[in-house]
Each structure stands twice: as C-alpha cells, then as structure tokens.
XYZ file of C-alpha atoms in Angstrom:
405
model
C -52.147 64.759 34.157
C -49.458 67.183 32.581
C -47.410 65.948 29.861
C -44.217 66.901 31.515
C -45.209 65.107 34.658
C -45.970 61.789 32.401
C -42.433 62.336 30.683
C -40.902 62.545 34.215
C -42.424 59.216 35.144
C -41.767 57.444 31.741
C -38.073 58.347 31.938
C -37.834 57.196 35.610
C -39.289 53.944 34.626
C -36.949 53.431 31.702
C -33.710 54.558 34.122
C -34.791 51.754 36.423
C -34.155 49.163 33.750
C -31.429 50.291 31.771
C -30.119 47.199 30.274
C -33.579 45.957 29.304
C -34.198 49.133 27.606
C -30.950 48.732 25.603
C -31.895 45.581 24.477
C -35.052 46.500 23.377
C -33.443 49.681 21.405
C -31.176 47.219 19.683
C -33.549 45.807 17.194
C -34.675 49.260 16.088
C -30.997 50.641 15.999
C -29.949 47.605 13.882
C -33.271 48.063 11.645
C -32.439 51.657 11.007
C -28.999 51.541 10.566
C -29.472 48.358 8.146
C -32.018 50.479 6.059
C -29.878 53.634 5.702
C -26.788 51.498 4.629
C -28.501 49.216 2.255
C -30.452 52.046 0.337
C -27.295 54.133 0.187
C -25.359 51.371 -1.495
C -28.346 50.707 -3.894
C -28.635 54.571 -4.729
C -24.836 54.612 -4.967
C -24.807 51.891 -7.298
C -27.386 53.487 -9.309
C -25.789 56.486 -9.724
C -22.415 55.087 -10.558
C -24.290 53.152 -13.514
C -25.813 56.274 -14.644
C -22.422 58.359 -14.473
C -20.846 55.177 -16.467
C -23.378 55.166 -19.203
C -23.323 59.067 -19.503
C -19.423 58.768 -20.091
C -20.276 56.282 -22.682
C -22.935 58.502 -24.194
C -26.323 58.506 -23.099
C -27.967 59.369 -26.207
C -25.932 56.988 -28.085
C -27.771 54.752 -30.709
C -26.159 51.372 -31.930
C -27.125 49.947 -35.628
C -25.987 46.087 -36.214
C -27.128 43.461 -38.764
C -29.975 41.584 -37.507
C -30.637 37.850 -38.075
C -33.377 37.300 -40.252
C -35.080 34.427 -42.141
C -33.984 33.540 -45.423
C -35.108 30.400 -47.472
C -36.666 28.971 -44.467
C -33.572 29.066 -42.963
C -32.905 31.925 -39.894
C -29.266 33.449 -40.462
C -27.596 34.851 -37.708
C -26.548 38.604 -37.392
C -22.769 37.472 -37.405
C -23.343 36.264 -41.040
C -25.600 39.365 -42.293
C -23.881 41.984 -44.469
C -27.156 44.040 -44.403
C -25.420 47.350 -43.810
C -23.638 49.481 -46.390
C -21.654 52.600 -46.824
C -25.060 54.004 -48.734
C -26.750 53.543 -45.785
C -24.633 55.611 -43.622
C -24.935 58.384 -46.308
C -28.581 58.065 -46.232
C -28.591 58.619 -42.390
C -26.136 61.529 -42.561
C -28.980 64.098 -43.289
C -31.404 62.814 -40.732
C -32.519 65.840 -38.710
C -32.816 63.834 -35.433
C -29.092 62.588 -35.559
C -26.271 64.931 -34.428
C -23.595 62.638 -35.124
C -23.076 59.387 -37.070
C -20.137 57.038 -37.910
C -19.734 53.741 -39.472
C -17.821 50.835 -37.617
C -15.856 48.004 -38.533
C -13.304 46.485 -36.204
C -10.720 43.611 -36.505
C -8.705 41.989 -33.777
C -5.022 41.542 -33.999
C -1.436 42.015 -32.679
C 0.035 45.421 -32.599
C 4.024 45.816 -33.015
C 6.388 48.562 -32.115
C 9.942 47.394 -31.982
C 10.188 44.584 -29.575
C 6.808 45.360 -28.040
C 3.619 43.914 -28.916
C 0.168 43.866 -27.646
C -3.159 42.283 -28.655
C -5.972 44.785 -29.373
C -8.829 45.838 -31.404
C -8.623 48.343 -34.284
C -12.010 50.145 -34.879
C -12.774 51.820 -38.258
C -14.688 54.793 -37.779
C -14.868 58.692 -38.403
C -14.298 61.558 -36.233
C -17.693 61.853 -35.335
C -17.102 58.733 -33.244
C -15.309 60.888 -30.757
C -18.519 62.878 -30.203
C -20.667 59.903 -29.919
C -18.559 58.262 -27.377
C -17.615 61.049 -25.396
C -13.984 60.654 -26.303
C -11.223 63.251 -26.486
C -7.713 63.628 -28.081
C -5.065 64.179 -25.700
C -1.758 64.525 -27.824
C -1.827 64.898 -31.641
C -4.925 65.039 -33.620
C -7.701 63.032 -34.960
C -7.518 61.924 -38.647
C -9.509 63.704 -41.049
C -12.023 63.377 -43.958
C -8.837 63.468 -46.345
C -7.648 60.142 -44.680
C -10.788 58.639 -45.034
C -11.135 58.989 -48.306
C -7.635 58.002 -49.159
C -7.847 55.113 -46.462
C -4.909 56.706 -44.965
C -2.609 54.256 -42.652
C -2.902 56.640 -39.651
C -4.567 55.552 -36.298
C -5.303 57.094 -32.906
C -4.190 55.000 -29.856
C -5.968 54.761 -26.387
C -3.902 54.807 -23.099
C -3.731 51.018 -22.409
C -2.426 50.437 -26.020
C 0.107 53.282 -25.666
C 1.479 51.749 -22.175
C 2.096 48.630 -23.821
C 3.623 49.515 -26.875
C 5.723 52.506 -25.509
C 6.588 51.174 -22.048
C 9.457 53.566 -21.548
C 7.428 56.622 -21.859
C 8.212 57.487 -25.402
C 5.988 60.137 -27.182
C 3.867 57.798 -29.698
C 2.765 60.512 -31.647
C 4.673 60.470 -35.223
C 6.071 56.909 -34.630
C 5.080 54.149 -37.062
C 3.562 50.916 -35.410
C 2.314 47.782 -37.254
C -0.885 46.034 -37.099
C -0.312 42.732 -38.025
C 1.500 43.424 -41.533
C 0.190 46.773 -42.152
C 2.260 49.660 -40.813
C 0.476 52.799 -39.478
C 1.459 56.188 -38.532
C 0.399 57.252 -34.797
C -1.293 60.513 -35.010
C -2.775 60.892 -31.750
C -3.519 59.625 -28.152
C -6.938 59.548 -26.657
C -7.643 60.636 -23.068
C -8.078 58.009 -20.465
C -11.540 56.839 -19.642
C -10.888 53.754 -17.402
C -13.393 50.917 -17.159
C -16.934 51.126 -17.578
C -19.652 49.688 -15.455
C -19.190 46.234 -17.236
C -15.444 46.279 -16.308
C -14.420 46.662 -19.880
C -11.221 48.744 -20.192
C -12.190 51.652 -22.532
C -8.812 52.730 -23.218
C -7.690 49.337 -24.874
C -8.885 50.748 -28.291
C -7.145 51.660 -31.783
C -8.972 54.108 -33.893
C -8.422 54.297 -37.721
C -10.460 55.582 -40.656
C -13.180 53.198 -41.578
C -12.078 52.760 -45.130
C -8.520 51.679 -43.876
C -9.892 48.840 -42.003
C -12.265 47.759 -44.849
C -10.205 47.708 -47.552
C -6.582 47.183 -46.038
C -7.334 44.851 -43.011
C -10.567 43.310 -43.485
C -11.175 43.276 -47.438
C -14.773 43.887 -47.295
C -17.334 46.291 -48.696
C -20.075 46.133 -46.317
C -20.238 47.778 -42.909
C -20.355 45.816 -39.515
C -22.307 48.450 -37.718
C -23.439 52.068 -37.412
C -22.949 54.281 -34.140
C -24.839 57.690 -33.940
C -26.198 59.883 -31.268
C -29.567 61.696 -31.190
C -29.575 65.545 -31.117
C -31.760 65.305 -27.972
C -31.756 62.369 -25.493
C -35.640 62.610 -24.728
C -36.291 62.093 -28.421
C -33.977 59.070 -28.810
C -37.139 56.642 -29.397
C -38.340 59.063 -32.301
C -34.813 59.234 -33.941
C -34.817 55.349 -33.691
C -38.216 55.320 -35.551
C -36.941 57.625 -38.189
C -33.642 55.575 -38.783
C -35.654 52.406 -38.871
C -37.753 53.790 -41.815
C -34.906 54.990 -43.768
C -33.031 51.531 -43.383
C -36.437 49.727 -44.553
C -36.724 51.788 -47.359
C -32.882 51.585 -48.330
C -33.137 47.754 -47.841
C -36.331 47.515 -49.721
C -38.057 45.754 -47.067
C -41.862 45.249 -47.561
C -44.542 45.789 -44.951
C -44.608 42.516 -42.779
C -41.236 41.476 -43.398
C -38.495 41.488 -40.626
C -35.908 43.990 -40.283
C -32.390 42.707 -41.339
C -30.920 45.122 -38.993
C -31.133 45.696 -35.241
C -31.135 49.125 -33.171
C -30.231 49.320 -29.627
C -30.061 52.695 -27.438
C -27.994 53.370 -24.369
C -31.517 54.715 -22.935
C -32.557 50.833 -22.997
C -29.493 49.816 -21.298
C -29.894 52.513 -18.748
C -33.337 51.605 -18.041
C -32.564 47.869 -17.529
C -29.831 48.306 -15.524
C -31.727 50.915 -13.366
C -34.447 48.492 -13.025
C -31.982 45.634 -11.794
C -30.285 48.016 -9.432
C -34.051 49.068 -8.192
C -35.053 45.811 -7.668
C -31.823 44.831 -5.612
C -32.043 48.044 -3.622
C -36.007 47.190 -2.758
C -34.808 43.602 -1.727
C -32.086 44.979 0.729
C -34.528 47.591 2.126
C -37.004 44.632 2.800
C -34.490 42.593 4.205
C -33.087 45.519 6.621
C -36.874 46.270 7.270
C -37.461 42.993 8.778
C -35.020 44.169 11.668
C -37.165 47.104 12.139
C -40.209 44.556 12.606
C -38.322 42.492 15.128
C -37.327 45.622 16.995
C -41.034 46.600 16.896
C -41.959 43.198 18.386
C -39.339 43.435 21.014
C -40.885 46.735 21.987
C -44.246 45.203 22.379
C -42.879 42.168 24.417
C -41.083 44.514 27.012
C -43.837 46.756 27.295
C -45.948 43.602 28.119
C -43.797 42.426 30.629
C -43.390 46.233 32.017
C -47.354 46.169 32.411
C -47.273 43.099 34.298
C -44.164 43.926 36.728
C -46.219 47.277 37.298
C -49.670 46.050 37.770
C -49.974 47.066 41.503
C -48.111 50.451 40.757
C -50.866 51.071 37.919
C -53.612 50.322 40.266
C -52.408 52.402 43.104
C -52.106 55.512 40.620
C -55.419 54.558 39.380
C -56.979 54.729 42.736
C -55.586 58.123 43.435
C -57.278 59.574 40.580
C -55.050 58.819 37.535
C -57.508 58.351 34.634
C -57.132 55.397 31.965
C -56.016 58.079 29.151
C -53.179 59.144 31.723
C -51.850 55.419 32.086
C -52.141 54.803 28.260
C -50.112 57.987 27.557
C -47.326 57.135 30.101
C -46.875 53.691 28.393
C -47.018 55.201 25.066
C -44.269 57.720 25.700
C -42.129 55.162 27.141
C -42.356 53.071 23.996
C -41.813 56.331 21.787
C -38.732 57.170 23.728
C -37.440 53.720 23.086
C -38.110 53.848 19.631
C -37.012 57.394 18.785
C -33.716 56.934 21.029
C -32.949 53.979 18.947
C -33.787 55.590 15.687
C -31.613 58.406 16.313
C -28.727 56.098 17.114
C -29.431 53.788 14.243
C -29.301 56.841 11.927
C -25.754 57.868 13.371
C -24.374 54.235 13.078
C -26.116 53.875 9.443
C -24.497 57.145 8.357
C -21.011 55.994 9.779
C -21.514 52.479 8.254
C -22.208 53.978 4.785
C -18.984 55.997 5.120
C -16.966 52.654 6.260
C -18.454 51.140 3.124
C -16.980 53.807 0.822
C -13.601 53.887 2.822
C -13.015 50.023 2.995
C -14.805 48.517 0.297
C -14.760 51.248 -2.218
C -18.098 50.975 -3.050
C -20.033 54.022 -4.358
C -22.699 55.031 -1.904
C -25.307 57.770 -1.685
C -27.181 58.704 1.388
C -30.448 60.306 0.410
C -32.437 62.348 2.918
C -35.709 60.490 2.484
C -34.077 57.317 3.618
C -32.910 59.149 6.910
C -36.387 60.520 7.208
C -38.341 57.533 6.426
C -36.470 55.271 8.741
C -36.933 57.758 11.612
C -40.708 58.101 10.664
C -40.938 54.326 10.533
C -39.236 53.723 13.870
C -41.603 56.320 15.656
C -44.797 54.710 14.118
C -43.409 51.345 15.146
C -42.980 52.851 18.763
C -46.628 53.882 18.813
C -47.931 50.971 16.702
C -46.354 48.260 19.072
C -46.690 50.179 22.408
C -50.250 50.968 21.978
C -51.808 47.597 22.731
C -49.675 46.889 25.893
C -50.521 50.725 27.186
C -54.357 50.070 26.258
C -53.859 46.667 28.268
C -52.641 49.017 31.112
C -55.128 51.549 30.902
C -58.109 48.891 31.135
C -56.941 47.274 34.201
C -59.593 47.366 37.058
C -57.990 49.064 39.837
C -59.131 47.033 42.910
C -57.659 43.873 40.826
C -54.611 45.643 40.257
C -54.014 46.804 43.598
C -54.602 43.143 44.749
C -52.198 41.803 42.155
C -48.950 40.193 43.332
C-alpha cells in the first residue's frame, strides 16, 4: 500500500479521536518544553558565570600566605607573614606574568564632611587595574612616585562616591579621611556592578600599597599578591614557575610544605562550571522523565486503539492488506502524535524561556542542539513506544480479528 494512503488512514483515525489524541500529545509537549527551558536556564547560568569571571580577570592568579606546620603546631594562613616586598620584586621579572601587584587591605570608616561610609581600602599598584579589568573613569591612577613616597592619594569606586558625595559633587581633588588619615581623591573607577557571588565590585578604595602598609596597617609584609598570566592557556605553567621562585625565596627545602597558597580564576571557573553542568544535567533528567511518561502514554493509547479497531484490522487484512501495511499505519499514527507534540513543545519551550528572562530576569540561552535533541528524542519515542502495539496489530489473525466483538 502506498505511503500516501497509509498517511490518509492514519490522519482520519486520529481525527476521529481528537481529545484523546491531544491528551496523548500532552506528555510529549510538556517533556519537550521542559527539556528546552531547563537546558536554556542551565546554559544561560553557565554563560553568565563565565562572563562574570572574565570581568574579574579570567587569567588572574592569587597568591596568599598559606597555613603550615611550625614546632608541631599548624598555624593558620591569617597568622602567617610569609609574603614580602622582595617576593613581589622577584616575580616582576618572570616571563609568564603580564602584570603583578602586591595587596594589603584594611577596613575602616571613610569620612567626607558630614557623610561617612564603611568600606575597605586596598593597597595595590597601577598594574592592579589590568589584572582586575578595572578602568579609571574620571581623574587618573596614582603613579610609581606615589608608591615610592607612600603618597596619601586614593581612587574610589562608584558605590563609595555615591555614599560620600550624595549630592553629585565631583570627588576628584577633594580630601577625604580614612579613619584619621587625610587622603586626596585623584580618580574614580568605572562601575562594574555586582559579581556572580553577589559582591559589590564598586565598593572599593584603591591606594598605593606602601601607603596602606606604612600609614594605616604599620606592617612590613604583604597580605597577598595578584598577578595575571600572559596567556590564559598557560596559567598552570605560570603557577608552577611562581611556586618555584617563591620556594627559592623562602628557602623551603624539598619535602617541606609551602608557606603560601596559589589560586587561579581558572580553578574557580572550572569548579563553578562543573556545578552548573551538574545542575543542568539534573534539570534535564527531571524534564526527560516527562518525555518518558509521554512515550508510555503513546504506547498505552496505541494499545487501546489496536483493541478498539481489531475488527477493522481483520477486515483490511481479509481484503489484501499485509502485516507490513498494518504495522506502518499504526507506526505512522504514533510518529504523527509524537512529532506534532514535539513541534508544539518546542514552541512552548522557546516561549517559556523568553518569559523566564522577562519575568524572573534570569540569564537564558537556547542552544540549537537542545531543540534538535528534543525533537529527535520525541520522534524516536513515537517509533519506539508505537512499534510494539503496531507489531501486535500486524500479527493479528484475520479470521479471529473479524470475529472480535
């Protein structure tokens, strides 16, 4: 029998049971829409994390004092004073490092006239801007001369400016106080907003690290070092080189623990991507259950259809219809149900993803592979779950089928 005739018979049979046909499709529609929406949310979250980490400096390397064993007692990293200015100077000439900056910080109250705001002042060098992907919007960054002279100058983030100068005054050139120390504002940073962890990146004050060390903290060691690798792909090699130099600087023997810790944004990115991928797979699996339920629904309805139309099948077989014709007819019906449900599900999934963005303001990214995969799965589902009932119909004995009531 020609495919066109089989298609007509299948469409007529489905048309005679519209409501039952739609309810059968519903499982497929919900399943496909859920898979597309969940994968879009997962991928959108992953892309958002990547963008946030890139804004913070994707090739950034962070060096901090590490806990170590001394006299049988393990000291915490907070108690360690293992990083010195000499370490910073030794690492400056390392070929794999594009930029490096010492880091010391202190929390305190910033005061401008009657306005005050609690914030953190970071002692760094101008290289810190390149490492953290920061830009000066107004004014300028402090210079090497300010570092050598421990100049009382600073650059403010937008959040600090908004709180200390609420009336919109130009902060550049104004003198503010950090605790009891007067500091001249020489620049304002471009706004970066909050990062992926919800931290305000504009709540920051930058000053020469020598100023913070000598005038605020009164220390002669560094609390950390920030660096950026020349090439993101060679971050691990750069970390190995930094480790070698610092072990040599600190005269650490083979077999002894490092008295410092090195972390990279790459590690953070991999960890967060791994978590995001796990959540995406979990969401997709939950949504995939709907597809399975939809497939079982197709098989159930096709079984009912075979039972209801047993006499019709016997009559068709008695006038020459072959088993393959009966098998093809019921398979076509199952595939039509699943494919139509898949198309409707794709449309609903895309609309649902758009609504998530508009209403919940979540980052969403629909990938073509998720649409193609969902469509392929629902087609395979129709064939797989429709095959057994169709095979049962094709195997009926014509005489027994005609006599069936």
